[in-house]
Amino acid sequence: LEQEASAFLAAMPIIEKNKQNRILTPMMAVFPGREGVKTVWWDILKTGEPNSCIGGRSISEFEHTLVKWHRERVKLKIPAQIIFKKSDEERGKKLSKKPFTEARIMPIAETSPITINVYGNKVGLVIVSPTQGAGIIIENKEIADGFRAYFNLLWQTATKI
C-alpha cells in the first residue's frame, strides 16, 4: 500500500502538468433526421439565451415549425440576431418586424445547407438538404465564444434591413 501511495505521489507532478496542458473536450451530440433539426431549435428555447444565427433562410418543409418556434421565442423574450443571405432578404424583412428580432443581409446569394446558431455556451448546427437533415449541438464555452466572435464580425459587415 505504501508503494502504491509513493507511486501515486511521484506521478502527481506529471498529472498536474497534463492537467494544465489539457484540451477541453466539448460535449457534442448529433441528432439525425428532421427531428434532429427541431431538437436544436427547441434547445435554443430551453436555454433561454440570446441566439446569434448565421445563414438564416427559408426552409419550406419546416415553415409551420419555424412560425411556432419564433412565436414561442418572442413570448419567452429571447433576442435573436439573424444574418440572412441575399436570396432570403424577404424572409429577413418579415422576421425583423417581430419583437426581439434583428436581421441583416450578407451580399452572397448561394445557399448552404447549414445554419449556425450560437446561444449561451452552445453552438447548434442545423443541416437541411433535400435528402437529409440533422442537428448538432456542441456545448463548450470556448467554441461558442469563437463562433460568437465570427458572428460579430459578419454582423458588422452585413447590411441592415
Short mmCIF file of C-alpha atoms in Angstrom, two decimals:
data_model
loop_
_atom_site.label_atom_id
_atom_site.label_comp_id
_atom_site.label_asym_id
_atom_site.label_seq_id
_atom_site.Cartn_x
_atom_site.Cartn_y
_atom_site.Cartn_z
CA LEU A 1 0.00 0.00 0.00
CA GLU A 2 2.88 2.36 0.83
CA GLN A 3 4.49 1.59 -2.53
CA GLU A 4 1.23 2.42 -4.34
CA ALA A 5 0.92 5.69 -2.41
CA SER A 6 4.53 6.57 -3.22
CA ALA A 7 3.99 5.80 -6.91
CA PHE A 8 0.86 7.95 -6.91
CA LEU A 9 2.64 10.86 -5.21
CA ALA A 10 5.56 10.54 -7.64
CA ALA A 11 3.12 10.78 -10.55
CA MET A 12 1.38 13.92 -9.22
CA PRO A 13 3.71 16.42 -10.95
CA ILE A 14 3.07 14.66 -14.27
CA ILE A 15 -0.69 14.66 -13.67
CA GLU A 16 -0.63 18.37 -12.77
CA LYS A 17 1.41 19.22 -15.87
CA ASN A 18 -1.00 17.29 -18.10
CA LYS A 19 -3.93 18.96 -16.38
CA GLN A 20 -2.53 22.39 -17.28
CA ASN A 21 -1.91 21.36 -20.91
CA ARG A 22 -5.18 19.56 -21.48
CA ILE A 23 -7.52 20.46 -24.28
CA LEU A 24 -11.06 20.97 -23.12
CA THR A 25 -13.16 18.40 -24.88
CA PRO A 26 -16.52 19.76 -25.95
CA MET A 27 -19.69 17.86 -25.31
CA MET A 28 -21.19 17.17 -28.70
CA ALA A 29 -24.41 15.45 -29.66
CA VAL A 30 -25.66 14.57 -33.12
CA PHE A 31 -29.40 14.30 -33.70
CA PRO A 32 -30.18 12.67 -37.05
CA GLY A 33 -33.11 13.39 -39.31
CA ARG A 34 -35.77 16.06 -39.40
CA GLU A 35 -36.45 15.64 -35.68
CA GLY A 36 -32.77 16.34 -35.05
CA VAL A 37 -33.18 19.74 -36.71
CA LYS A 38 -36.08 20.52 -34.38
CA THR A 39 -34.02 19.39 -31.39
CA VAL A 40 -31.55 22.24 -31.96
CA TRP A 41 -34.35 24.81 -32.23
CA TRP A 42 -36.07 23.62 -29.04
CA ASP A 43 -32.75 23.57 -27.20
CA ILE A 44 -32.32 27.28 -28.01
CA LEU A 45 -35.69 27.98 -26.38
CA LYS A 46 -34.90 25.75 -23.40
CA THR A 47 -31.59 27.54 -22.83
CA GLY A 48 -33.31 30.94 -22.95
CA GLU A 49 -30.13 32.71 -24.09
CA PRO A 50 -29.91 35.23 -26.97
CA ASN A 51 -29.46 33.48 -30.31
CA SER A 52 -26.99 34.66 -32.97
CA CYS A 53 -27.70 32.95 -36.26
CA ILE A 54 -25.55 32.76 -39.39
CA GLY A 55 -27.28 31.58 -42.54
CA GLY A 56 -30.92 32.13 -41.69
CA ARG A 57 -33.08 31.03 -44.58
CA SER A 58 -36.45 29.80 -45.67
CA ILE A 59 -36.94 26.08 -45.17
CA SER A 60 -40.31 25.24 -46.71
CA GLU A 61 -40.68 21.82 -45.08
CA PHE A 62 -40.21 23.44 -41.64
CA GLU A 63 -42.26 26.59 -42.22
CA HIS A 64 -45.00 25.64 -39.74
CA THR A 65 -42.43 24.64 -37.11
CA LEU A 66 -40.45 27.86 -37.58
CA VAL A 67 -43.56 30.03 -37.23
CA LYS A 68 -44.38 28.26 -33.97
CA TRP A 69 -40.73 28.46 -32.83
CA HIS A 70 -40.45 32.23 -33.44
CA ARG A 71 -43.80 32.80 -31.71
CA GLU A 72 -42.53 30.94 -28.64
CA ARG A 73 -39.13 32.71 -28.77
CA VAL A 74 -40.83 36.11 -28.75
CA LYS A 75 -43.15 35.01 -25.95
CA LEU A 76 -40.08 33.99 -23.91
CA LYS A 77 -38.41 37.32 -24.82
CA ILE A 78 -35.35 35.61 -26.29
CA PRO A 79 -33.46 38.02 -28.55
CA ALA A 80 -32.35 36.83 -31.98
CA GLN A 81 -29.87 38.37 -34.38
CA ILE A 82 -30.07 36.64 -37.74
CA ILE A 83 -27.81 37.04 -40.76
CA PHE A 84 -29.57 36.08 -43.99
CA LYS A 85 -28.13 35.51 -47.42
CA LYS A 86 -29.22 37.95 -50.14
CA SER A 87 -31.53 35.33 -51.64
CA ASP A 88 -33.57 35.25 -48.38
CA GLU A 89 -33.87 39.01 -47.91
CA GLU A 90 -37.69 38.90 -47.94
CA ARG A 91 -37.74 36.42 -45.07
CA GLY A 92 -35.30 38.64 -43.20
CA LYS A 93 -37.53 41.67 -43.67
CA LYS A 94 -40.55 39.74 -42.43
CA LEU A 95 -38.79 38.40 -39.34
CA SER A 96 -37.16 41.72 -38.47
CA LYS A 97 -40.65 43.11 -37.76
CA LYS A 98 -41.03 40.71 -34.83
CA PRO A 99 -40.12 41.87 -31.32
CA PHE A 100 -36.72 40.77 -30.00
CA THR A 101 -35.53 40.22 -33.59
CA GLU A 102 -32.84 41.90 -35.64
CA ALA A 103 -31.93 40.79 -39.14
CA ARG A 104 -29.21 41.72 -41.58
CA ILE A 105 -28.28 40.63 -45.09
CA MET A 106 -24.95 39.35 -46.39
CA PRO A 107 -24.27 40.13 -50.04
CA ILE A 108 -23.92 36.49 -51.05
CA ALA A 109 -26.55 34.63 -52.99
CA GLU A 110 -25.53 30.99 -52.78
CA THR A 111 -27.25 28.88 -50.22
CA SER A 112 -25.72 26.42 -47.83
CA PRO A 113 -27.50 23.51 -46.16
CA ILE A 114 -26.01 24.60 -42.79
CA THR A 115 -27.29 27.24 -40.39
CA ILE A 116 -25.16 28.12 -37.35
CA ASN A 117 -26.82 29.16 -34.09
CA VAL A 118 -24.76 30.48 -31.18
CA TYR A 119 -26.54 30.67 -27.83
CA GLY A 120 -25.14 30.68 -24.32
CA ASN A 121 -22.21 28.27 -24.23
CA LYS A 122 -23.58 26.24 -27.15
CA VAL A 123 -23.34 26.11 -30.92
CA GLY A 124 -26.23 24.48 -32.75
CA LEU A 125 -25.75 23.41 -36.35
CA VAL A 126 -28.89 22.83 -38.38
CA ILE A 127 -28.29 20.86 -41.57
CA VAL A 128 -31.12 20.63 -44.06
CA SER A 129 -30.77 19.41 -47.63
CA PRO A 130 -33.35 17.93 -49.99
CA THR A 131 -32.33 14.41 -49.00
CA GLN A 132 -31.44 14.66 -45.31
CA GLY A 133 -31.42 16.69 -42.14
CA ALA A 134 -29.63 16.69 -38.83
CA GLY A 135 -28.94 18.80 -35.80
CA ILE A 136 -25.65 19.02 -33.97
CA ILE A 137 -25.20 20.67 -30.58
CA ILE A 138 -21.72 21.49 -29.30
CA GLU A 139 -21.57 22.57 -25.67
CA ASN A 140 -18.30 24.34 -24.94
CA LYS A 141 -17.80 27.96 -23.86
CA GLU A 142 -14.57 28.48 -25.82
CA ILE A 143 -16.06 27.12 -29.03
CA ALA A 144 -19.25 29.17 -28.56
CA ASP A 145 -17.19 32.31 -27.89
CA GLY A 146 -15.17 31.65 -31.06
CA PHE A 147 -18.30 31.29 -33.19
CA ARG A 148 -19.80 34.37 -31.47
CA ALA A 149 -16.71 36.43 -32.44
CA TYR A 150 -17.10 35.21 -36.04
CA PHE A 151 -20.80 36.13 -35.94
CA ASN A 152 -19.98 39.62 -34.61
CA LEU A 153 -17.51 40.19 -37.44
CA LEU A 154 -20.10 39.16 -40.03
CA TRP A 155 -22.80 41.21 -38.27
CA GLN A 156 -20.69 44.37 -38.57
CA THR A 157 -20.25 43.90 -42.31
CA ALA A 158 -23.85 42.82 -43.05
CA THR A 159 -26.39 45.32 -44.37
CA LYS A 160 -29.17 46.47 -42.07
CA ILE A 161 -32.71 45.72 -43.22
#
